[in-house]
JSON list of C-alpha atoms in Angstrom, two decimals:
[
{"chain": "A", "resi": 1, "resn": "MET", "atom": "CA", "xyz": [-0.24, 21.06, 35.23]},
{"chain": "A", "resi": 2, "resn": "SER", "atom": "CA", "xyz": [-0.84, 17.26, 36.12]},
{"chain": "A", "resi": 3, "resn": "ILE", "atom": "CA", "xyz": [0.44, 14.66, 33.53]},
{"chain": "A", "resi": 4, "resn": "ASP", "atom": "CA", "xyz": [-3.11, 13.22, 34.03]},
{"chain": "A", "resi": 5, "resn": "PHE", "atom": "CA", "xyz": [-4.46, 16.08, 31.95]},
{"chain": "A", "resi": 6, "resn": "LEU", "atom": "CA", "xyz": [-2.02, 15.07, 29.01]},
{"chain": "A", "resi": 7, "resn": "ASN", "atom": "CA", "xyz": [-3.25, 11.30, 29.43]},
{"chain": "A", "resi": 8, "resn": "SER", "atom": "CA", "xyz": [-7.01, 12.35, 29.33]},
{"chain": "A", "resi": 9, "resn": "ARG", "atom": "CA", "xyz": [-6.96, 14.18, 25.93]},
{"chain": "A", "resi": 10, "resn": "ARG", "atom": "CA", "xyz": [-8.58, 11.90, 23.10]},
{"chain": "A", "resi": 11, "resn": "SER", "atom": "CA", "xyz": [-10.16, 12.54, 19.89]},
{"chain": "A", "resi": 12, "resn": "MET", "atom": "CA", "xyz": [-13.68, 13.49, 19.92]},
{"chain": "A", "resi": 13, "resn": "ARG", "atom": "CA", "xyz": [-16.12, 12.88, 17.15]},
{"chain": "A", "resi": 14, "resn": "LYS", "atom": "CA", "xyz": [-19.62, 14.04, 18.43]},
{"chain": "A", "resi": 15, "resn": "TYR", "atom": "CA", "xyz": [-20.18, 17.60, 19.35]},
{"chain": "A", "resi": 16, "resn": "THR", "atom": "CA", "xyz": [-22.94, 20.05, 20.63]},
{"chain": "A", "resi": 17, "resn": "ASP", "atom": "CA", "xyz": [-24.25, 22.77, 18.41]},
{"chain": "A", "resi": 18, "resn": "GLU", "atom": "CA", "xyz": [-23.29, 25.24, 21.27]},
{"chain": "A", "resi": 19, "resn": "PRO", "atom": "CA", "xyz": [-21.14, 28.42, 19.98]},
{"chain": "A", "resi": 20, "resn": "LEU", "atom": "CA", "xyz": [-17.73, 28.92, 21.04]},
{"chain": "A", "resi": 21, "resn": "ALA", "atom": "CA", "xyz": [-16.15, 31.84, 22.81]},
{"chain": "A", "resi": 22, "resn": "ASP", "atom": "CA", "xyz": [-13.81, 34.05, 20.55]},
{"chain": "A", "resi": 23, "resn": "ALA", "atom": "CA", "xyz": [-11.54, 34.72, 23.52]},
{"chain": "A", "resi": 24, "resn": "ASP", "atom": "CA", "xyz": [-11.07, 30.86, 23.79]},
{"chain": "A", "resi": 25, "resn": "LEU", "atom": "CA", "xyz": [-10.19, 30.59, 20.01]},
{"chain": "A", "resi": 26, "resn": "GLN", "atom": "CA", "xyz": [-7.73, 33.41, 20.31]},
{"chain": "A", "resi": 27, "resn": "THR", "atom": "CA", "xyz": [-6.10, 31.58, 23.44]},
{"chain": "A", "resi": 28, "resn": "ILE", "atom": "CA", "xyz": [-5.93, 28.25, 21.12]},
{"chain": "A", "resi": 29, "resn": "LEU", "atom": "CA", "xyz": [-4.33, 29.94, 18.19]},
{"chain": "A", "resi": 30, "resn": "ASN", "atom": "CA", "xyz": [-2.03, 32.07, 20.54]},
{"chain": "A", "resi": 31, "resn": "THR", "atom": "CA", "xyz": [-1.03, 28.68, 22.34]},
{"chain": "A", "resi": 32, "resn": "ALA", "atom": "CA", "xyz": [-0.27, 26.93, 18.70]},
{"chain": "A", "resi": 33, "resn": "MET", "atom": "CA", "xyz": [2.14, 29.81, 17.90]},
{"chain": "A", "resi": 34, "resn": "LEU", "atom": "CA", "xyz": [4.04, 29.01, 20.94]},
{"chain": "A", "resi": 35, "resn": "ALA", "atom": "CA", "xyz": [5.30, 25.65, 19.42]},
{"chain": "A", "resi": 36, "resn": "PRO", "atom": "CA", "xyz": [8.87, 25.13, 18.90]},
{"chain": "A", "resi": 37, "resn": "SER", "atom": "CA", "xyz": [10.02, 25.22, 15.34]},
{"chain": "A", "resi": 38, "resn": "SER", "atom": "CA", "xyz": [12.92, 24.65, 13.66]},
{"chain": "A", "resi": 39, "resn": "LYS", "atom": "CA", "xyz": [15.73, 27.49, 13.55]},
{"chain": "A", "resi": 40, "resn": "ASN", "atom": "CA", "xyz": [12.48, 29.55, 15.08]},
{"chain": "A", "resi": 41, "resn": "ARG", "atom": "CA", "xyz": [11.05, 29.87, 11.63]},
{"chain": "A", "resi": 42, "resn": "GLN", "atom": "CA", "xyz": [7.51, 29.52, 12.79]},
{"chain": "A", "resi": 43, "resn": "PRO", "atom": "CA", "xyz": [6.21, 28.52, 9.62]},
{"chain": "A", "resi": 44, "resn": "TRP", "atom": "CA", "xyz": [2.75, 27.92, 10.59]},
{"chain": "A", "resi": 45, "resn": "GLN", "atom": "CA", "xyz": [-0.45, 29.66, 9.41]},
{"chain": "A", "resi": 46, "resn": "PHE", "atom": "CA", "xyz": [-3.87, 28.98, 10.33]},
{"chain": "A", "resi": 47, "resn": "VAL", "atom": "CA", "xyz": [-7.40, 29.25, 8.83]},
{"chain": "A", "resi": 48, "resn": "VAL", "atom": "CA", "xyz": [-10.40, 28.98, 10.94]},
{"chain": "A", "resi": 49, "resn": "VAL", "atom": "CA", "xyz": [-13.53, 27.79, 9.23]},
{"chain": "A", "resi": 50, "resn": "THR", "atom": "CA", "xyz": [-16.86, 28.30, 10.87]},
{"chain": "A", "resi": 51, "resn": "ASP", "atom": "CA", "xyz": [-19.13, 28.55, 7.80]},
{"chain": "A", "resi": 52, "resn": "ALA", "atom": "CA", "xyz": [-21.39, 25.68, 7.39]},
{"chain": "A", "resi": 53, "resn": "GLY", "atom": "CA", "xyz": [-21.01, 25.62, 3.51]},
{"chain": "A", "resi": 54, "resn": "VAL", "atom": "CA", "xyz": [-17.30, 25.76, 3.65]},
{"chain": "A", "resi": 55, "resn": "LYS", "atom": "CA", "xyz": [-17.24, 22.97, 6.11]},
{"chain": "A", "resi": 56, "resn": "ASP", "atom": "CA", "xyz": [-19.26, 20.78, 3.88]},
{"chain": "A", "resi": 57, "resn": "GLN", "atom": "CA", "xyz": [-16.92, 21.46, 0.86]},
{"chain": "A", "resi": 58, "resn": "LEU", "atom": "CA", "xyz": [-14.04, 20.37, 2.99]},
{"chain": "A", "resi": 59, "resn": "ILE", "atom": "CA", "xyz": [-15.64, 17.27, 4.03]},
{"chain": "A", "resi": 60, "resn": "ALA", "atom": "CA", "xyz": [-16.50, 16.24, 0.69]},
{"chain": "A", "resi": 61, "resn": "HIS", "atom": "CA", "xyz": [-12.76, 15.95, 0.08]},
{"chain": "A", "resi": 62, "resn": "HIS", "atom": "CA", "xyz": [-11.92, 13.98, 3.36]},
{"chain": "A", "resi": 63, "resn": "GLN", "atom": "CA", "xyz": [-13.82, 10.69, 4.15]},
{"chain": "A", "resi": 64, "resn": "HIS", "atom": "CA", "xyz": [-12.87, 10.94, 7.79]},
{"chain": "A", "resi": 65, "resn": "MET", "atom": "CA", "xyz": [-13.99, 14.58, 8.55]},
{"chain": "A", "resi": 66, "resn": "SER", "atom": "CA", "xyz": [-17.70, 14.01, 8.63]},
{"chain": "A", "resi": 67, "resn": "MET", "atom": "CA", "xyz": [-17.92, 15.12, 12.30]},
{"chain": "A", "resi": 68, "resn": "ALA", "atom": "CA", "xyz": [-16.78, 18.63, 11.28]},
{"chain": "A", "resi": 69, "resn": "LYS", "atom": "CA", "xyz": [-20.44, 19.23, 10.04]},
{"chain": "A", "resi": 70, "resn": "TYR", "atom": "CA", "xyz": [-21.52, 19.28, 13.57]},
{"chain": "A", "resi": 71, "resn": "ALA", "atom": "CA", "xyz": [-18.74, 20.91, 15.18]},
{"chain": "A", "resi": 72, "resn": "ALA", "atom": "CA", "xyz": [-18.53, 24.52, 15.84]},
{"chain": "A", "resi": 73, "resn": "ALA", "atom": "CA", "xyz": [-15.30, 25.17, 13.81]},
{"chain": "A", "resi": 74, "resn": "VAL", "atom": "CA", "xyz": [-12.38, 23.59, 12.07]},
{"chain": "A", "resi": 75, "resn": "ILE", "atom": "CA", "xyz": [-8.73, 24.91, 12.06]},
{"chain": "A", "resi": 76, "resn": "LEU", "atom": "CA", "xyz": [-6.58, 24.26, 9.05]},
{"chain": "A", "resi": 77, "resn": "VAL", "atom": "CA", "xyz": [-3.04, 24.17, 10.02]},
{"chain": "A", "resi": 78, "resn": "CYS", "atom": "CA", "xyz": [-0.91, 25.37, 7.10]},
{"chain": "A", "resi": 79, "resn": "GLY", "atom": "CA", "xyz": [2.82, 25.55, 6.39]},
{"chain": "A", "resi": 80, "resn": "GLU", "atom": "CA", "xyz": [4.45, 28.41, 4.42]},
{"chain": "A", "resi": 81, "resn": "LEU", "atom": "CA", "xyz": [7.26, 27.16, 2.31]},
{"chain": "A", "resi": 82, "resn": "ASN", "atom": "CA", "xyz": [8.69, 30.80, 1.95]},
{"chain": "A", "resi": 83, "resn": "ALA", "atom": "CA", "xyz": [9.32, 30.49, 5.87]},
{"chain": "A", "resi": 84, "resn": "VAL", "atom": "CA", "xyz": [11.35, 27.46, 5.88]},
{"chain": "A", "resi": 85, "resn": "GLN", "atom": "CA", "xyz": [13.80, 28.99, 3.00]},
{"chain": "A", "resi": 86, "resn": "GLY", "atom": "CA", "xyz": [14.05, 25.63, 0.98]},
{"chain": "A", "resi": 87, "resn": "GLU", "atom": "CA", "xyz": [14.28, 23.27, 3.71]},
{"chain": "A", "resi": 88, "resn": "GLU", "atom": "CA", "xyz": [10.40, 21.97, 3.30]},
{"chain": "A", "resi": 89, "resn": "GLU", "atom": "CA", "xyz": [11.30, 18.82, 5.29]},
{"chain": "A", "resi": 90, "resn": "PHE", "atom": "CA", "xyz": [11.21, 21.13, 8.47]},
{"chain": "A", "resi": 91, "resn": "LEU", "atom": "CA", "xyz": [7.84, 22.47, 7.75]},
{"chain": "A", "resi": 92, "resn": "TRP", "atom": "CA", "xyz": [5.94, 19.21, 8.58]},
{"chain": "A", "resi": 93, "resn": "PRO", "atom": "CA", "xyz": [7.12, 18.68, 12.04]},
{"chain": "A", "resi": 94, "resn": "ASP", "atom": "CA", "xyz": [7.02, 22.35, 12.99]},
{"chain": "A", "resi": 95, "resn": "CYS", "atom": "CA", "xyz": [3.32, 22.32, 11.98]},
{"chain": "A", "resi": 96, "resn": "ALA", "atom": "CA", "xyz": [2.75, 19.06, 14.07]},
{"chain": "A", "resi": 97, "resn": "ALA", "atom": "CA", "xyz": [4.05, 20.76, 17.05]},
{"chain": "A", "resi": 98, "resn": "ALA", "atom": "CA", "xyz": [1.69, 23.66, 16.57]},
{"chain": "A", "resi": 99, "resn": "THR", "atom": "CA", "xyz": [-1.14, 21.39, 16.02]},
{"chain": "A", "resi": 100, "resn": "MET", "atom": "CA", "xyz": [-0.33, 19.26, 19.47]},
{"chain": "A", "resi": 101, "resn": "ASN", "atom": "CA", "xyz": [-0.28, 22.86, 20.95]},
{"chain": "A", "resi": 102, "resn": "ILE", "atom": "CA", "xyz": [-3.84, 23.26, 19.86]},
{"chain": "A", "resi": 103, "resn": "LEU", "atom": "CA", "xyz": [-5.06, 19.89, 20.72]},
{"chain": "A", "resi": 104, "resn": "TYR", "atom": "CA", "xyz": [-3.78, 20.35, 24.21]},
{"chain": "A", "resi": 105, "resn": "ALA", "atom": "CA", "xyz": [-4.96, 24.21, 24.66]},
{"chain": "A", "resi": 106, "resn": "ALA", "atom": "CA", "xyz": [-8.39, 23.29, 23.49]},
{"chain": "A", "resi": 107, "resn": "LYS", "atom": "CA", "xyz": [-8.66, 20.43, 26.09]},
{"chain": "A", "resi": 108, "resn": "ALA", "atom": "CA", "xyz": [-7.42, 22.75, 28.84]},
{"chain": "A", "resi": 109, "resn": "LEU", "atom": "CA", "xyz": [-10.52, 24.77, 27.85]},
{"chain": "A", "resi": 110, "resn": "ASP", "atom": "CA", "xyz": [-12.81, 22.07, 27.89]},
{"chain": "A", "resi": 111, "resn": "TYR", "atom": "CA", "xyz": [-13.27, 21.82, 24.23]},
{"chain": "A", "resi": 112, "resn": "GLY", "atom": "CA", "xyz": [-13.13, 18.50, 22.15]},
{"chain": "A", "resi": 113, "resn": "THR", "atom": "CA", "xyz": [-10.94, 18.18, 19.14]},
{"chain": "A", "resi": 114, "resn": "CYS", "atom": "CA", "xyz": [-10.07, 15.62, 16.34]},
{"chain": "A", "resi": 115, "resn": "TRP", "atom": "CA", "xyz": [-7.10, 15.69, 14.29]},
{"chain": "A", "resi": 116, "resn": "CYS", "atom": "CA", "xyz": [-7.62, 14.91, 10.59]},
{"chain": "A", "resi": 117, "resn": "ALA", "atom": "CA", "xyz": [-4.61, 14.57, 8.08]},
{"chain": "A", "resi": 118, "resn": "VAL", "atom": "CA", "xyz": [-4.40, 16.47, 5.03]},
{"chain": "A", "resi": 119, "resn": "TYR", "atom": "CA", "xyz": [-0.67, 16.10, 4.20]},
{"chain": "A", "resi": 120, "resn": "PRO", "atom": "CA", "xyz": [0.38, 14.02, 2.60]},
{"chain": "A", "resi": 121, "resn": "TYR", "atom": "CA", "xyz": [-2.57, 13.26, 0.50]},
{"chain": "A", "resi": 122, "resn": "ARG", "atom": "CA", "xyz": [-2.24, 15.49, -2.70]},
{"chain": "A", "resi": 123, "resn": "GLU", "atom": "CA", "xyz": [-5.60, 15.37, -3.67]},
{"chain": "A", "resi": 124, "resn": "ARG", "atom": "CA", "xyz": [-6.82, 16.55, -0.19]},
{"chain": "A", "resi": 125, "resn": "MET", "atom": "CA", "xyz": [-3.92, 19.27, -0.23]},
{"chain": "A", "resi": 126, "resn": "GLN", "atom": "CA", "xyz": [-5.25, 20.47, -3.74]},
{"chain": "A", "resi": 127, "resn": "ALA", "atom": "CA", "xyz": [-8.82, 20.52, -2.85]},
{"chain": "A", "resi": 128, "resn": "PHE", "atom": "CA", "xyz": [-8.17, 22.15, 0.60]},
{"chain": "A", "resi": 129, "resn": "GLY", "atom": "CA", "xyz": [-5.94, 25.00, -1.01]},
{"chain": "A", "resi": 130, "resn": "GLU", "atom": "CA", "xyz": [-8.50, 25.62, -3.95]},
{"chain": "A", "resi": 131, "resn": "ILE", "atom": "CA", "xyz": [-11.40, 25.70, -1.55]},
{"chain": "A", "resi": 132, "resn": "LEU", "atom": "CA", "xyz": [-9.87, 28.03, 0.92]},
{"chain": "A", "resi": 133, "resn": "GLY", "atom": "CA", "xyz": [-7.80, 29.99, -1.80]},
{"chain": "A", "resi": 134, "resn": "LEU", "atom": "CA", "xyz": [-4.30, 29.23, -0.37]},
{"chain": "A", "resi": 135, "resn": "PRO", "atom": "CA", "xyz": [-1.48, 30.58, -2.50]},
{"chain": "A", "resi": 136, "resn": "GLU", "atom": "CA", "xyz": [0.97, 27.87, -3.87]},
{"chain": "A", "resi": 137, "resn": "TYR", "atom": "CA", "xyz": [3.48, 28.45, -1.21]},
{"chain": "A", "resi": 138, "resn": "VAL", "atom": "CA", "xyz": [1.20, 27.72, 1.56]},
{"chain": "A", "resi": 139, "resn": "LYS", "atom": "CA", "xyz": [0.78, 24.06, 2.23]},
{"chain": "A", "resi": 140, "resn": "PRO", "atom": "CA", "xyz": [-2.24, 22.46, 4.07]},
{"chain": "A", "resi": 141, "resn": "VAL", "atom": "CA", "xyz": [-0.99, 20.31, 6.70]},
{"chain": "A", "resi": 142, "resn": "CYS", "atom": "CA", "xyz": [-3.92, 19.10, 8.75]},
{"chain": "A", "resi": 143, "resn": "MET", "atom": "CA", "xyz": [-7.45, 20.04, 9.92]},
{"chain": "A", "resi": 144, "resn": "VAL", "atom": "CA", "xyz": [-8.35, 20.12, 13.61]},
{"chain": "A", "resi": 145, "resn": "VAL", "atom": "CA", "xyz": [-12.05, 19.69, 14.22]},
{"chain": "A", "resi": 146, "resn": "TYR", "atom": "CA", "xyz": [-13.11, 21.45, 17.49]},
{"chain": "A", "resi": 147, "resn": "GLY", "atom": "CA", "xyz": [-16.10, 22.17, 19.67]},
{"chain": "A", "resi": 148, "resn": "ILE", "atom": "CA", "xyz": [-18.07, 21.12, 22.84]},
{"chain": "A", "resi": 149, "resn": "PRO", "atom": "CA", "xyz": [-18.03, 17.54, 23.10]},
{"chain": "A", "resi": 150, "resn": "THR", "atom": "CA", "xyz": [-21.21, 15.60, 24.01]},
{"chain": "A", "resi": 151, "resn": "GLU", "atom": "CA", "xyz": [-21.16, 14.00, 27.39]},
{"chain": "A", "resi": 152, "resn": "PHE", "atom": "CA", "xyz": [-21.19, 10.55, 25.71]},
{"chain": "A", "resi": 153, "resn": "GLN", "atom": "CA", "xyz": [-17.78, 11.31, 24.21]},
{"chain": "A", "resi": 154, "resn": "LYS", "atom": "CA", "xyz": [-16.47, 12.97, 27.15]},
{"chain": "A", "resi": 155, "resn": "THR", "atom": "CA", "xyz": [-16.72, 9.61, 29.23]},
{"chain": "A", "resi": 156, "resn": "ARG", "atom": "CA", "xyz": [-16.01, 7.25, 26.67]},
{"chain": "A", "resi": 157, "resn": "LYS", "atom": "CA", "xyz": [-13.13, 4.96, 27.35]},
{"chain": "A", "resi": 158, "resn": "LYS", "atom": "CA", "xyz": [-9.76, 5.50, 25.66]},
{"chain": "A", "resi": 159, "resn": "PRO", "atom": "CA", "xyz": [-8.36, 2.73, 23.31]},
{"chain": "A", "resi": 160, "resn": "ALA", "atom": "CA", "xyz": [-5.56, 0.58, 24.59]},
{"chain": "A", "resi": 161, "resn": "ARG", "atom": "CA", "xyz": [-1.93, 1.84, 24.01]},
{"chain": "A", "resi": 162, "resn": "PHE", "atom": "CA", "xyz": [1.19, -0.02, 23.45]},
{"chain": "A", "resi": 163, "resn": "GLU", "atom": "CA", "xyz": [3.16, -0.93, 26.62]},
{"chain": "A", "resi": 164, "resn": "ALA", "atom": "CA", "xyz": [6.61, 0.92, 27.24]},
{"chain": "A", "resi": 165, "resn": "ASP", "atom": "CA", "xyz": [8.55, -2.26, 27.31]},
{"chain": "A", "resi": 166, "resn": "ASP", "atom": "CA", "xyz": [7.51, -2.74, 23.71]},
{"chain": "A", "resi": 167, "resn": "ILE", "atom": "CA", "xyz": [8.55, 0.47, 22.18]},
{"chain": "A", "resi": 168, "resn": "VAL", "atom": "CA", "xyz": [11.11, 1.97, 24.38]},
{"chain": "A", "resi": 169, "resn": "PHE", "atom": "CA", "xyz": [14.93, 0.86, 24.23]},
{"chain": "A", "resi": 170, "resn": "GLU", "atom": "CA", "xyz": [17.74, 1.79, 26.31]},
{"chain": "A", "resi": 171, "resn": "ASN", "atom": "CA", "xyz": [20.93, 2.88, 24.48]},
{"chain": "A", "resi": 172, "resn": "GLU", "atom": "CA", "xyz": [20.25, 1.04, 21.09]},
{"chain": "A", "resi": 173, "resn": "TYR", "atom": "CA", "xyz": [17.33, -0.42, 19.33]},
{"chain": "A", "resi": 174, "resn": "GLN", "atom": "CA", "xyz": [16.55, -3.82, 19.79]},
{"chain": "A", "resi": 175, "resn": "SER", "atom": "CA", "xyz": [14.46, -6.06, 17.57]},
{"chain": "A", "resi": 176, "resn": "ARG", "atom": "CA", "xyz": [11.47, -7.77, 18.66]},
{"chain": "A", "resi": 177, "resn": "ASP", "atom": "CA", "xyz": [11.42, -10.01, 16.06]}
]
């Protein structure tokens, strides 16, 4: 795989109404489960939502998720507290690693994605948990909207990024103040 592949991933906010292949969804989820995790606890769980009514309920509790209405599906990445055995601080980065695998696997299969934060917003977490019937020990971390992007979104220019000289330091941090 070329590093250019990684550089070409971006958030998509416009999708066609074309259906997605079940095999591709399985590949994406299997790839998510290959992510590294602290002490190999693999605390992630996933809820795939394709029902328009359920997506509408989720959208009502997340002001930046409106594009999900037109996407084929959303994947809620959750973390199971029981898996981290009282070390909740490891739940969030482990689920973030699984989420990045979802984003890159979807890109490899020519799907578009948009990552939407659920954690640390307590109201979102509670609403998503209630809508999807999550038990108390399963915490919603983020939602990944995915589907087939429109051509316009495929060709849109990426926003500027920081230069390495501004954010990379050798051996010790050096203030830029």
